[in-house]
Structures are given as C-alpha cells and as structure tokens.
Amino acid sequence: MNTLFINGSAHTNGNTARFVKENFTDFETINLATVKVPPFAGQKTPDEASKIFEKMRNYDRIIIGSPVYFSGISGLTKTMIEWGSTQPRDFLTGRRIVAFVRGMSANPSVDQPAYAIIKNFADYAGATFTTI
C-alpha cells in the first residue's frame, strides 16, 4: 500500500514525524510547515494547496498527523483541511485516511475533537477513516 504522510506540525522532525517514522516504513512526506498555503478565505484554491490534493489522489493511504493544541489540530492542518472543501465531494474515494493526533494531556478525551475534524474531512472526501 503506497502511503503519504501529511505532517501538520510546525516542527518537521518533531514528535509527530518521529512517531510516524517509528511506526511506518516506505512513505512520502509533505511537511505543511514548508508549504506556502494562505489561510482559507473561500476564494480560488491556491496552487500549493491544489498540489497537495492532487498528490493525495495518488496514494492509497494518507496519514494525517497533527499535534493537538487546546483540543484542536494545528493551524497548518486545519488550513489544509479547510482548503479541502474546495475539492469535489468524494475526491478521495477508495483511499484510507489514517489520523494521528497527540496532545500534551494524559487525558485521551482531549484528542477527540481533533480526530473529529479529520474524520469530517475524510467523510467529505469519500475516504475511509481510521486512527492510529
């Protein structure tokens, strides 16, 4: 299964990337911290965001990893997902989106709202959703 890892952390080699590297092999990475995508404002999809979604279409499994801040995914991840609403519904049919989020809290319920956002994106995109 070919895999794309979308790293939503501002730290390209931080805990999010380290976890994925320890648990998966043979994947390509997009570090959202190095992609110039403006905040979502409902206008035409910027080229850099379009490139991310086009790349996603070429993979069977897409791991979306994000740190959790106050029960929410990172702004980088949220911006990418918001731009996803400019794509046609079901544009990732037949793919699997695997979510990995982690906050500093020992209480796992803090992570649940972050998972819900990624699940909503997967549902919109027509992809199967799972978590790590």
PDB file of C-alpha atoms in Angstrom:
ATOM      1  CA  MET A   1       0.000   0.000   0.000  1.00  0.00           C
ATOM      2  CA  ASN A   2       1.559   3.323  -1.011  1.00  0.00           C
ATOM      3  CA  THR A   3       1.469   5.894   1.784  1.00  0.00           C
ATOM      4  CA  LEU A   4       1.576   9.668   2.032  1.00  0.00           C
ATOM      5  CA  PHE A   5       2.258  11.276   5.407  1.00  0.00           C
ATOM      6  CA  ILE A   6       0.997  14.824   5.848  1.00  0.00           C
ATOM      7  CA  ASN A   7       2.843  16.331   8.783  1.00  0.00           C
ATOM      8  CA  GLY A   8       0.786  19.120  10.341  1.00  0.00           C
ATOM      9  CA  SER A   9       3.421  20.049  12.899  1.00  0.00           C
ATOM     10  CA  ALA A  10       5.464  23.233  12.721  1.00  0.00           C
ATOM     11  CA  HIS A  11       8.443  21.017  13.618  1.00  0.00           C
ATOM     12  CA  THR A  12       9.320  18.915  10.575  1.00  0.00           C
ATOM     13  CA  ASN A  13      11.323  16.477  12.708  1.00  0.00           C
ATOM     14  CA  GLY A  14       9.312  16.777  15.919  1.00  0.00           C
ATOM     15  CA  ASN A  15       7.239  14.244  17.850  1.00  0.00           C
ATOM     16  CA  THR A  16       4.589  13.844  15.135  1.00  0.00           C
ATOM     17  CA  ALA A  17       7.139  12.951  12.452  1.00  0.00           C
ATOM     18  CA  ARG A  18       9.103  10.767  14.867  1.00  0.00           C
ATOM     19  CA  PHE A  19       6.017   8.711  15.772  1.00  0.00           C
ATOM     20  CA  VAL A  20       5.154   8.064  12.131  1.00  0.00           C
ATOM     21  CA  LYS A  21       8.760   7.137  11.295  1.00  0.00           C
ATOM     22  CA  GLU A  22       8.792   4.660  14.202  1.00  0.00           C
ATOM     23  CA  ASN A  23       5.519   3.007  13.160  1.00  0.00           C
ATOM     24  CA  PHE A  24       5.509   3.108   9.356  1.00  0.00           C
ATOM     25  CA  THR A  25       8.012   2.490   6.600  1.00  0.00           C
ATOM     26  CA  ASP A  26       8.163   3.464   2.954  1.00  0.00           C
ATOM     27  CA  PHE A  27       6.129   6.652   2.790  1.00  0.00           C
ATOM     28  CA  GLU A  28       6.416  10.082   1.228  1.00  0.00           C
ATOM     29  CA  THR A  29       6.101  13.153   3.466  1.00  0.00           C
ATOM     30  CA  ILE A  30       4.559  16.558   2.962  1.00  0.00           C
ATOM     31  CA  ASN A  31       5.537  18.934   5.760  1.00  0.00           C
ATOM     32  CA  LEU A  32       2.800  21.561   5.875  1.00  0.00           C
ATOM     33  CA  ALA A  33       5.244  23.903   7.648  1.00  0.00           C
ATOM     34  CA  THR A  34       7.222  24.195   4.413  1.00  0.00           C
ATOM     35  CA  VAL A  35       4.245  24.670   2.075  1.00  0.00           C
ATOM     36  CA  LYS A  36       3.070  28.232   1.464  1.00  0.00           C
ATOM     37  CA  VAL A  37      -0.719  27.982   1.695  1.00  0.00           C
ATOM     38  CA  PRO A  38      -2.658  31.074   2.780  1.00  0.00           C
ATOM     39  CA  PRO A  39      -5.422  30.918   5.388  1.00  0.00           C
ATOM     40  CA  PHE A  40      -8.729  29.721   3.971  1.00  0.00           C
ATOM     41  CA  ALA A  41     -10.934  32.535   2.758  1.00  0.00           C
ATOM     42  CA  GLY A  42     -13.203  30.738   0.305  1.00  0.00           C
ATOM     43  CA  GLN A  43     -11.531  32.029  -2.834  1.00  0.00           C
ATOM     44  CA  LYS A  44      -9.924  30.013  -5.657  1.00  0.00           C
ATOM     45  CA  THR A  45      -7.756  27.191  -4.347  1.00  0.00           C
ATOM     46  CA  PRO A  46      -4.097  28.278  -4.315  1.00  0.00           C
ATOM     47  CA  ASP A  47      -1.697  26.257  -6.455  1.00  0.00           C
ATOM     48  CA  GLU A  48       0.215  24.894  -3.438  1.00  0.00           C
ATOM     49  CA  ALA A  49      -2.995  23.549  -1.868  1.00  0.00           C
ATOM     50  CA  SER A  50      -4.095  22.070  -5.203  1.00  0.00           C
ATOM     51  CA  LYS A  51      -0.755  20.242  -5.432  1.00  0.00           C
ATOM     52  CA  ILE A  52      -1.363  18.644  -2.024  1.00  0.00           C
ATOM     53  CA  PHE A  53      -4.809  17.366  -3.020  1.00  0.00           C
ATOM     54  CA  GLU A  54      -3.554  16.124  -6.388  1.00  0.00           C
ATOM     55  CA  LYS A  55      -0.780  14.241  -4.623  1.00  0.00           C
ATOM     56  CA  MET A  56      -3.303  12.739  -2.169  1.00  0.00           C
ATOM     57  CA  ARG A  57      -5.202  11.248  -5.122  1.00  0.00           C
ATOM     58  CA  ASN A  58      -2.082   9.217  -5.995  1.00  0.00           C
ATOM     59  CA  TYR A  59      -1.891   7.333  -2.689  1.00  0.00           C
ATOM     60  CA  ASP A  60      -3.923   4.502  -1.167  1.00  0.00           C
ATOM     61  CA  ARG A  61      -3.226   5.528   2.422  1.00  0.00           C
ATOM     62  CA  ILE A  62      -2.890   9.089   3.694  1.00  0.00           C
ATOM     63  CA  ILE A  63      -1.650   9.602   7.237  1.00  0.00           C
ATOM     64  CA  ILE A  64      -2.601  12.997   8.614  1.00  0.00           C
ATOM     65  CA  GLY A  65      -0.542  13.757  11.704  1.00  0.00           C
ATOM     66  CA  SER A  66      -1.023  16.773  13.908  1.00  0.00           C
ATOM     67  CA  PRO A  67      -0.151  17.989  17.364  1.00  0.00           C
ATOM     68  CA  VAL A  68      -3.165  18.973  19.461  1.00  0.00           C
ATOM     69  CA  TYR A  69      -3.449  22.434  20.954  1.00  0.00           C
ATOM     70  CA  PHE A  70      -6.379  23.066  23.304  1.00  0.00           C
ATOM     71  CA  SER A  71      -8.352  20.123  21.837  1.00  0.00           C
ATOM     72  CA  GLY A  72      -7.801  21.187  18.228  1.00  0.00           C
ATOM     73  CA  ILE A  73      -5.487  20.244  15.407  1.00  0.00           C
ATOM     74  CA  SER A  74      -2.683  22.601  14.427  1.00  0.00           C
ATOM     75  CA  GLY A  75      -3.482  25.642  12.330  1.00  0.00           C
ATOM     76  CA  LEU A  76      -1.409  24.171   9.499  1.00  0.00           C
ATOM     77  CA  THR A  77      -3.540  21.022   9.440  1.00  0.00           C
ATOM     78  CA  LYS A  78      -6.794  22.957   9.813  1.00  0.00           C
ATOM     79  CA  THR A  79      -5.904  25.248   6.911  1.00  0.00           C
ATOM     80  CA  MET A  80      -5.169  22.259   4.663  1.00  0.00           C
ATOM     81  CA  ILE A  81      -8.482  20.640   5.615  1.00  0.00           C
ATOM     82  CA  GLU A  82     -10.389  23.881   5.045  1.00  0.00           C
ATOM     83  CA  TRP A  83      -8.935  24.162   1.531  1.00  0.00           C
ATOM     84  CA  GLY A  84     -10.110  20.573   1.037  1.00  0.00           C
ATOM     85  CA  SER A  85     -13.670  21.900   0.996  1.00  0.00           C
ATOM     86  CA  THR A  86     -12.885  23.436  -2.409  1.00  0.00           C
ATOM     87  CA  GLN A  87     -12.353  19.961  -3.861  1.00  0.00           C
ATOM     88  CA  PRO A  88     -15.242  17.946  -5.293  1.00  0.00           C
ATOM     89  CA  ARG A  89     -17.021  15.700  -2.795  1.00  0.00           C
ATOM     90  CA  ASP A  90     -15.678  12.147  -2.728  1.00  0.00           C
ATOM     91  CA  PHE A  91     -12.396  13.169  -4.391  1.00  0.00           C
ATOM     92  CA  LEU A  92     -10.575  10.534  -2.301  1.00  0.00           C
ATOM     93  CA  THR A  93     -12.982   7.638  -2.779  1.00  0.00           C
ATOM     94  CA  GLY A  94     -11.159   4.339  -2.385  1.00  0.00           C
ATOM     95  CA  ARG A  95      -8.436   5.843  -0.198  1.00  0.00           C
ATOM     96  CA  ARG A  96      -7.881   5.464   3.519  1.00  0.00           C
ATOM     97  CA  ILE A  97      -7.168   8.414   5.773  1.00  0.00           C
ATOM     98  CA  VAL A  98      -5.336   7.454   8.952  1.00  0.00           C
ATOM     99  CA  ALA A  99      -5.324  10.112  11.672  1.00  0.00           C
ATOM    100  CA  PHE A 100      -2.633  10.547  14.262  1.00  0.00           C
ATOM    101  CA  VAL A 101      -3.018  13.349  16.793  1.00  0.00           C
ATOM    102  CA  ARG A 102      -1.335  13.853  20.137  1.00  0.00           C
ATOM    103  CA  GLY A 103      -1.587  16.497  22.786  1.00  0.00           C
ATOM    104  CA  MET A 104       0.337  17.008  25.966  1.00  0.00           C
ATOM    105  CA  SER A 105      -2.596  15.961  28.150  1.00  0.00           C
ATOM    106  CA  ALA A 106      -2.690  12.494  29.679  1.00  0.00           C
ATOM    107  CA  ASN A 107      -6.464  12.586  29.171  1.00  0.00           C
ATOM    108  CA  PRO A 108      -7.227  10.989  25.765  1.00  0.00           C
ATOM    109  CA  SER A 109     -10.590  12.783  25.563  1.00  0.00           C
ATOM    110  CA  VAL A 110      -8.649  15.979  24.797  1.00  0.00           C
ATOM    111  CA  ASP A 111      -7.652  14.456  21.433  1.00  0.00           C
ATOM    112  CA  GLN A 112     -11.206  13.534  20.388  1.00  0.00           C
ATOM    113  CA  PRO A 113     -12.228  16.911  18.882  1.00  0.00           C
ATOM    114  CA  ALA A 114      -9.072  16.841  16.752  1.00  0.00           C
ATOM    115  CA  TYR A 115      -9.912  13.365  15.464  1.00  0.00           C
ATOM    116  CA  ALA A 116     -13.452  14.550  14.691  1.00  0.00           C
ATOM    117  CA  ILE A 117     -12.174  17.302  12.378  1.00  0.00           C
ATOM    118  CA  ILE A 118     -10.033  14.862  10.393  1.00  0.00           C
ATOM    119  CA  LYS A 119     -12.913  12.366  10.256  1.00  0.00           C
ATOM    120  CA  ASN A 120     -15.220  15.059   8.867  1.00  0.00           C
ATOM    121  CA  PHE A 121     -12.637  15.759   6.161  1.00  0.00           C
ATOM    122  CA  ALA A 122     -12.386  12.041   5.343  1.00  0.00           C
ATOM    123  CA  ASP A 123     -16.178  11.776   5.140  1.00  0.00           C
ATOM    124  CA  TYR A 124     -16.367  14.770   2.789  1.00  0.00           C
ATOM    125  CA  ALA A 125     -13.558  13.362   0.647  1.00  0.00           C
ATOM    126  CA  GLY A 126     -15.207   9.909   0.478  1.00  0.00           C
ATOM    127  CA  ALA A 127     -12.254   8.206   2.168  1.00  0.00           C
ATOM    128  CA  THR A 128     -12.332   5.512   4.838  1.00  0.00           C
ATOM    129  CA  PHE A 129     -11.270   6.900   8.223  1.00  0.00           C
ATOM    130  CA  THR A 130      -9.156   5.137  10.828  1.00  0.00           C
ATOM    131  CA  THR A 131      -6.923   6.192  13.694  1.00  0.00           C
ATOM    132  CA  ILE A 132      -3.554   5.002  14.927  1.00  0.00           C
TER     133      ILE A 132
END
